[in-house]
XYZ file of C-alpha atoms in Angstrom:
268
model
C 123.533 139.049 56.835
C 124.367 142.764 56.088
C 122.945 146.149 57.146
C 122.085 148.609 54.177
C 125.343 150.510 52.932
C 127.802 148.125 54.784
C 130.511 145.838 53.183
C 129.277 142.648 52.262
C 130.289 139.444 54.239
C 133.224 137.606 52.331
C 133.868 134.104 52.765
C 137.669 133.082 53.652
C 138.398 131.956 50.072
C 138.514 135.476 48.595
C 141.366 136.818 50.572
C 143.708 133.654 50.366
C 147.264 134.472 50.185
C 149.170 133.636 47.172
C 150.685 130.198 48.629
C 153.615 129.771 45.990
C 157.051 128.922 46.959
C 158.378 131.606 44.856
C 156.818 134.182 46.967
C 158.487 132.915 50.256
C 161.187 133.675 52.531
C 162.403 130.340 53.675
C 161.697 131.020 56.955
C 161.779 127.795 57.960
C 164.844 126.628 56.057
C 166.568 123.190 57.683
C 163.603 123.071 60.053
C 161.688 119.816 61.234
C 158.029 120.197 62.534
C 155.098 118.179 63.310
C 151.525 119.411 63.201
C 148.673 117.575 64.807
C 145.453 117.689 63.044
C 146.895 117.998 59.233
C 144.447 116.121 57.457
C 142.351 118.817 56.065
C 141.787 122.589 57.014
C 143.972 124.311 58.902
C 146.339 121.663 60.049
C 146.868 120.526 56.140
C 147.406 124.574 55.212
C 150.079 125.103 58.141
C 151.810 121.811 56.473
C 151.347 123.239 52.723
C 153.031 126.691 54.122
C 155.549 125.272 56.265
C 157.201 123.468 53.049
C 156.919 126.112 51.285
C 159.015 127.930 53.826
C 161.901 125.227 53.544
C 160.476 122.867 56.541
C 159.927 118.975 56.501
C 157.179 118.320 57.713
C 155.306 115.210 59.936
C 151.584 115.594 59.159
C 149.779 113.507 61.978
C 145.871 112.986 62.056
C 143.257 110.204 62.513
C 142.007 110.824 59.407
C 143.939 108.748 56.964
C 143.225 111.077 54.010
C 146.223 112.858 56.010
C 148.331 110.462 54.151
C 146.772 111.554 50.471
C 147.749 115.352 51.510
C 151.076 114.106 52.477
C 151.843 112.402 49.028
C 150.576 115.871 47.106
C 153.159 117.740 49.344
C 155.985 115.498 48.169
C 159.193 114.158 49.932
C 159.482 116.660 52.538
C 156.155 115.346 53.883
C 155.413 112.449 56.115
C 152.078 111.150 57.180
C 151.757 109.155 60.521
C 148.206 108.097 61.998
C 147.811 109.360 65.618
C 145.335 109.652 68.127
C 146.707 113.022 69.863
C 145.097 111.616 73.515
C 147.471 108.286 73.523
C 150.815 108.454 74.761
C 152.147 105.619 72.685
C 151.078 107.258 69.629
C 152.738 110.443 70.592
C 156.270 108.558 71.231
C 156.000 106.647 68.001
C 155.209 109.746 66.117
C 158.511 110.899 67.428
C 160.641 108.368 67.102
C 159.398 108.491 63.347
C 160.222 112.047 63.000
C 163.250 111.406 64.462
C 164.186 108.371 62.055
C 163.160 109.959 58.855
C 164.490 113.818 59.747
C 166.612 113.198 62.386
C 165.588 115.501 64.771
C 162.301 117.539 65.623
C 162.672 121.783 65.549
C 158.611 123.138 65.713
C 155.676 121.063 67.470
C 152.190 122.802 66.218
C 149.424 121.386 68.578
C 146.908 121.793 65.804
C 144.601 119.058 66.272
C 140.955 119.538 68.229
C 137.439 118.893 68.177
C 134.261 121.313 68.329
C 131.057 120.268 69.280
C 128.952 122.171 70.784
C 125.918 121.597 73.463
C 123.900 123.331 76.602
C 125.772 122.464 79.753
C 122.076 120.409 80.407
C 122.951 118.333 77.278
C 126.634 117.974 77.488
C 127.384 114.678 78.888
C 130.373 113.227 80.502
C 131.106 111.420 77.948
C 131.483 114.627 75.862
C 132.927 116.527 78.236
C 135.591 113.530 78.254
C 135.788 113.787 74.628
C 136.859 117.332 74.206
C 139.511 116.643 77.260
C 141.332 113.714 75.513
C 141.341 115.841 72.130
C 142.265 119.422 72.892
C 143.664 119.052 76.269
C 145.392 116.211 76.680
C 147.025 116.091 73.264
C 148.439 119.177 73.978
C 149.732 117.999 76.907
C 151.248 114.947 75.671
C 152.741 117.169 72.356
C 154.869 119.266 74.528
C 155.678 116.514 77.114
C 157.116 113.992 74.708
C 158.790 116.222 72.078
C 161.272 118.060 74.715
C 164.112 115.559 74.851
C 164.245 115.694 70.923
C 163.815 119.612 71.100
C 166.769 119.950 73.846
C 169.050 117.652 71.803
C 168.541 120.120 68.347
C 169.593 123.001 70.617
C 165.527 124.684 71.543
C 162.707 124.557 69.292
C 159.482 126.459 68.776
C 155.641 124.706 70.354
C 152.877 126.456 68.942
C 149.499 125.769 70.712
C 146.191 126.347 68.780
C 143.484 127.579 71.506
C 140.532 129.853 70.720
C 139.211 132.784 71.352
C 136.969 130.570 73.101
C 140.212 130.434 75.147
C 139.936 134.051 76.097
C 136.089 134.660 76.906
C 133.301 132.540 77.407
C 130.476 131.150 75.215
C 127.065 129.971 75.862
C 126.628 125.658 74.778
C 130.523 125.689 74.575
C 131.420 124.539 78.563
C 133.603 121.587 77.354
C 135.396 123.573 74.433
C 135.707 126.868 76.301
C 137.218 124.582 79.307
C 139.805 123.277 77.110
C 140.972 126.036 75.366
C 141.095 128.064 78.290
C 143.396 125.197 79.630
C 145.634 125.413 76.518
C 146.140 129.144 77.506
C 147.451 128.126 81.023
C 149.521 125.116 80.150
C 151.208 127.757 77.668
C 151.989 129.856 79.885
C 153.529 127.550 82.188
C 155.601 125.376 79.776
C 156.826 128.786 78.425
C 158.277 129.856 81.592
C 159.643 126.279 82.763
C 161.149 125.861 79.092
C 162.491 128.908 78.375
C 166.076 128.200 80.269
C 166.383 125.073 77.343
C 165.613 127.451 74.436
C 162.048 125.919 73.918
C 159.603 128.871 72.963
C 155.793 128.107 73.624
C 153.136 130.597 72.557
C 149.101 130.268 72.163
C 146.996 131.183 68.806
C 143.424 132.025 69.277
C 141.764 132.596 66.048
C 138.133 133.501 65.495
C 135.932 132.157 62.625
C 138.319 130.114 60.506
C 136.654 129.094 57.345
C 136.873 124.939 58.044
C 135.251 122.166 58.063
C 135.189 121.680 61.971
C 133.638 125.531 62.413
C 131.011 124.177 59.286
C 130.565 120.851 61.181
C 129.816 122.997 64.514
C 127.780 125.808 63.648
C 124.592 125.873 61.744
C 124.384 128.263 58.589
C 122.348 131.146 60.869
C 124.574 130.611 63.599
C 127.439 131.247 61.756
C 126.196 134.392 59.927
C 125.016 136.185 62.966
C 128.586 135.339 64.477
C 130.594 136.684 61.462
C 128.066 140.041 61.471
C 129.780 140.722 64.806
C 133.405 141.054 63.400
C 134.709 144.246 62.662
C 136.590 143.023 59.324
C 133.149 141.671 58.036
C 134.586 138.054 57.193
C 135.684 134.719 58.090
C 139.306 133.936 58.377
C 141.095 131.510 56.237
C 143.009 129.185 57.044
C 145.939 131.253 55.496
C 145.509 133.975 58.087
C 146.027 131.835 60.804
C 148.774 129.859 59.206
C 151.037 132.660 58.552
C 150.844 133.493 62.461
C 151.804 130.043 63.100
C 154.756 130.236 60.521
C 156.043 133.511 62.149
C 155.972 131.735 65.764
C 157.586 128.510 64.522
C 160.527 130.771 62.702
C 163.711 132.213 64.036
C 161.815 135.765 63.445
C 159.954 135.208 66.843
C 163.168 134.479 68.568
C 162.255 136.368 71.497
C 158.347 135.507 71.843
C 157.513 133.018 74.124
C 154.173 133.018 76.620
C 152.409 135.178 74.137
C 148.841 135.098 73.511
C 147.780 136.113 69.563
C 144.414 136.551 68.518
C 143.429 136.032 65.013
C 139.640 137.211 65.020
C 139.407 139.752 62.738
C 138.680 142.654 65.427
C 136.195 140.524 67.577
C 137.074 140.785 71.161
C 138.281 144.429 70.576
C-alpha cells in the first residue's frame, strides 16, 4: 500500500546489514550466551551475529531444525531442544551450557508465540498457551541462569517484548498481556539484580519480517500496519539483533532496566 509520490514499502531483506565476521568489532569475545527460540527468524539471526562477534552460543527451541542452524554456525554453537515453559528443560539447558562452555554470561529470552484473535474467540487454552511461552518462559529463564551468572561475575539478560508491551492492540489480548508482563518483570529483575552485576533490559520490536509475523497476520492486515510506519518498511531480523548484541556486550555496561523500541517510529 502506498500513496502517489510516497516512498514504496520495503521488505526487510532489502535493508540487511553486512553479516560478515570480518566487519565485526568482536564485542562479545569470550562470552557464552543462551538464545531461546533460535531455530529460525530473529533468534537464529541473533545467534549468527553473536558468533560473528566472538561469542559461544547455545541455541534452544522446540523445533528440531535448530540443530541444523547450530551445525551451520560451527563449533561455537550448539543446539538443545527446549520447551521454555518447562522448568526441568531450563535447568537442563543451563547444565549443558556450563558443561560445554564453562559459564553463562548472556541470556536472550527470545522465544515467543503470536496467535491473535478477538476476545470472545480467545479460549482459556489460547490464553494459557501465550502465558506459558511468552511470560512463564521468561521468568524461568531469568531464575535459572542467576546462579551461573553470579559465578561468572555478572551478566546481561535481554528480554524480547513487543510494541504490544507498550500499547494495546485489538484482537491481541493474550499476546499484549504477556508482553506487558515481560516489561514489568524486566523492571523488577533489573532493580533486584543490579547489586550482583546482572543487567536486565527489554526490547520492543514493531513489525519484524519473520515467520511468526507472517503466520499471525494476513497479507492485507500486514500491509495496513506497515503503511503506518514512518520509515515505510518492515524491520529485518538484523535491526533487532544488532540492538540485542549491544545490550549483551560491555558497551552497554551502564544500561539496565531500559526499554528500547525498534519500530521504525511507529509509536512516535
